[in-house]
Amino acid sequence: MLGCCNMKLLPKEFEVIKIENKWQKKWEEMGVYRFDWEDKTRPTFSIDTPPPYPSGEFHMGNVLNWAYFDMAARYKRMKGYNVHFPQGWDCHGLSIEVQVEKEHRIRKREIPPDKFRKLCEELIEKYIAMMKEGVIRLGCSVDWTTEYRTMDPDYWRRTQLSFIILCDKGFIYQGTHPVNWCPRCETAIADAEVDYEECEGTLHYIRFPLENSHESLLIATTRPEFIPACVAVAVNPTDDRFKNYIGRKIIVPIVNRTVEIIPDEHVDPSFGTGVVMICTYGDKEDVKTVIVHKLPVIMILTDNGKINENGGKYAGLAIGEAKKAIVEDLKATELLEKTERIQQEIGVCDRCGTPVEILERKQWFMKTLILTDKVEKMANEVVWYPDYMKTRLIDWARSLDWDWVISRQRMFGTPIPAWYCKDCGETILAKEEWVPIDPKLEKPRIDKCPRCGGREFIPEQDIFDTWMDSSITCAVHAGWPDREDWRRLFPADLHPSGIDIIRTWAYYLMVRHLALFDEKPYKSCLINGMVLGSDGRKMSKSLKNYVAAPDVLNKYGTDAARQWAAGGGATGSDIPFRWPDVEYGRRFLTKLWNASRFVSNQLKDYEAIEKCESQVLDRWILSKAESLTQKVAEAMEKCQFNIALEEIRNFTWHQFCDQYIEAVKDRLYEPKRYGKEKRKAVQFTLYKVLYRIIQLLAPITPHITEEIYQAMYAEDVGQKSLHLTPLPEPDMRKIDEEAEKKGDLVMTVITEIRREKAEKRKPLNTPIKRVKIYAGNSEFADILGENKEDIVGTCKILGIEILPEKGEGRKVQGNPQISFLSEYHP
Ligand SMILES: [Zn+2]
Ligand SMILES: [Zn+2]
């Protein structure tokens, strides 16, 4: 860093939004954030950016997510890493289909599939554009040459290829199993797509007569509509009230079938009457009971949630209608004893909120349960920020009852590359070299069925669960399967994600990559919490505590909003959105700007020097800047952005601006009194310390720091962007403990004298006639004596006396053994 005639003065006003937009555009033009595939010298750092579902907006939750991703990326880049920060868009999925159906007021089956798909593509493109604008507006250092869409056939190719490999490895099977089913979306959904809601329900007490007896048992159920699907009645074998009934037959009302009373230890004797009906399927417990007791299955629901022919006279009714009709019929036959309101938890589709049913359908599954032990082992190997998040992944994996159902009965998704022989039903799977392929549009590339020689094939109609697309990103980002050197970026160094999607994103990534490559997909996992409204509840439009991101960014600017994201709370914790946090961030930027402007002004005549006559206070702030560098590095390495920001803001605002700059102004303004060399020492110090501040701050507030850098440092440093300059390693040798100790002492005295002046309501430049300092001991007296010039200059003292003894007067905060008496002109 030589020469300083290149320094430009900063203007008084700084137009935050203009500066931010300018750099967002220029960074892209300059290619500042490109990953360099040719560079083999710098270590790489790969970020597995989760491709989001574009929802048509960029909300404060997104601001928090991407701010985290970007702070980690920028920090590593300045630490000398060749950072790979890709960005893709996860396009497929129920949410877009539901949205298209809503916007166009259609149901998917009412228009041809290709037309429906086209509507989905158009809508998602609109959403992507809006979300991309948000990511850019947030100043994210994404390498846009990596941009991809999971709906592009080139991406399908990867999804389909990974599926074929998993089939070969024995991880995929087809089977008729109970699955979670959304009757509105008419598709199977995975456990991870089921949300649980508290709601009020009705418990119906229904009399079931025992066969060949006048006795009956009372059964309490919230789902009387499932009576036609009742296949057994169960009691707990330890429940003395019902022990004697086990093995007897009981008559199911309405349908008048007899079923057996079976013992099942999962029956809770304290719920309802202690007797339960087992239906196929009222809930997941029923599924387990049916398997254990090898009970028959009577499916009574159609795909769209109506009663089928097995429901007898209720066939054709919707679930709710059937419930009403059956309750009426029970009343008529006097089998309904009573009803009670109860609080219950029901599973609903996370895309549309419809209560989820359990249906048996032929589906494709991935064997995930067999990987649970490995998932736990790998979760323990991964570094989690914060550490306690790993139990969320392990607990989720351990809680799963079923393998992952990967097929969906929808339209907008990656096609499952399979066909069935029309004659014998044999499944024909696509070969690796056929993909991407849509079996609905193309025939399998074989002449005849390998089993029966048949020549006609029926395409698989189902598509993949969208998580099949997005759970291979760690490999895809690294260049798999096209780049030979993809392992260079695999496993990803960092997978950043939200706390709400650990059970999906972190989990599916883990099982997919373990199954495909027998390797964990990411080395570390950075988790952000949720954004809460100012009322402490999760931010949501329906709760009226919602703040739109553009309102925040346009009012105070991105760098202020990013300070809220960095400083709002500990990493991983939920972070309330508070306007005052953003306002404080903006005030800090103003403080930094004004200080930088002052420095640029004072350095007009500065010539770079290697050595200077540095004084205690110069060495004090330089050493403090080194200590700060160390603290920030420690925090950033652990992704503790709030700690890093707090340290930098405190240092900048208080030690640099309020203390150091104030204490050296006199030396700058009065070179004749102090000598030119001492003024140069201040210039040297200001130049160095401000540069360190903007470097440390750059990952958090990238725009304003770039603006300062370009005006004051770019030509000297020779890097086209601040974000490509190397952050110095913390250097313990540069920490000058003696200077820090002495400087702290001098600063407490200066601060106290100025505080007294302020309390006396006198302007800070008011001269003080005389100050008598009682240092308390000779060591302190020597230190203060050594720095008399700066004390006198800063406080405008005309006559000073420093005594080693203890004495009277105003005590100095932080050093109460020191006191002083001051005398002002009347
Ligand atoms: Zn649904
Ligand atoms: Zn065949």
PDB file of C-alpha atoms and ligand atoms in Angstrom, residues 94 98 181-187 189 193 348-356 410, ligand 1:
ATOM      1  CA  LEU A  94     -47.445 -28.745  -5.765  1.00  0.00           C
ATOM      2  CA  VAL A  98     -52.042 -25.065  -6.780  1.00  0.00           C
ATOM      3  CA  TRP A 181     -52.561 -38.580   0.480  1.00  0.00           C
ATOM      4  CA  CYS A 182     -53.894 -35.109  -0.173  1.00  0.00           C
ATOM      5  CA  PRO A 183     -57.422 -35.521  -1.608  1.00  0.00           C
ATOM      6  CA  ARG A 184     -57.420 -31.955  -2.923  1.00  0.00           C
ATOM      7  CA  CYS A 185     -54.053 -32.188  -4.687  1.00  0.00           C
ATOM      8  CA  GLU A 186     -54.854 -35.833  -5.550  1.00  0.00           C
ATOM      9  CA  THR A 187     -51.365 -37.041  -4.898  1.00  0.00           C
ATOM     10  CA  ILE A 189     -47.133 -36.784  -0.207  1.00  0.00           C
ATOM     11  CA  GLU A 193     -45.021 -32.484   3.589  1.00  0.00           C
ATOM     12  CA  VAL A 348     -52.800 -31.367   6.748  1.00  0.00           C
ATOM     13  CA  CYS A 349     -51.179 -30.982   3.330  1.00  0.00           C
ATOM     14  CA  ASP A 350     -48.432 -28.363   3.668  1.00  0.00           C
ATOM     15  CA  ARG A 351     -49.284 -26.940   0.235  1.00  0.00           C
ATOM     16  CA  CYS A 352     -53.026 -26.508   0.480  1.00  0.00           C
ATOM     17  CA  GLY A 353     -54.039 -27.163   4.106  1.00  0.00           C
ATOM     18  CA  THR A 354     -56.458 -29.997   3.300  1.00  0.00           C
ATOM     19  CA  PRO A 355     -56.598 -32.777   5.925  1.00  0.00           C
ATOM     20  CA  VAL A 356     -54.398 -35.647   4.824  1.00  0.00           C
ATOM     21  CA  ARG A 410     -49.166 -34.555 -10.542  1.00  0.00           C
TER      22      ARG A 410
HETATM   23 ZN    ZN B   1     -52.936 -30.572  -0.930  1.00  0.00          ZN
END
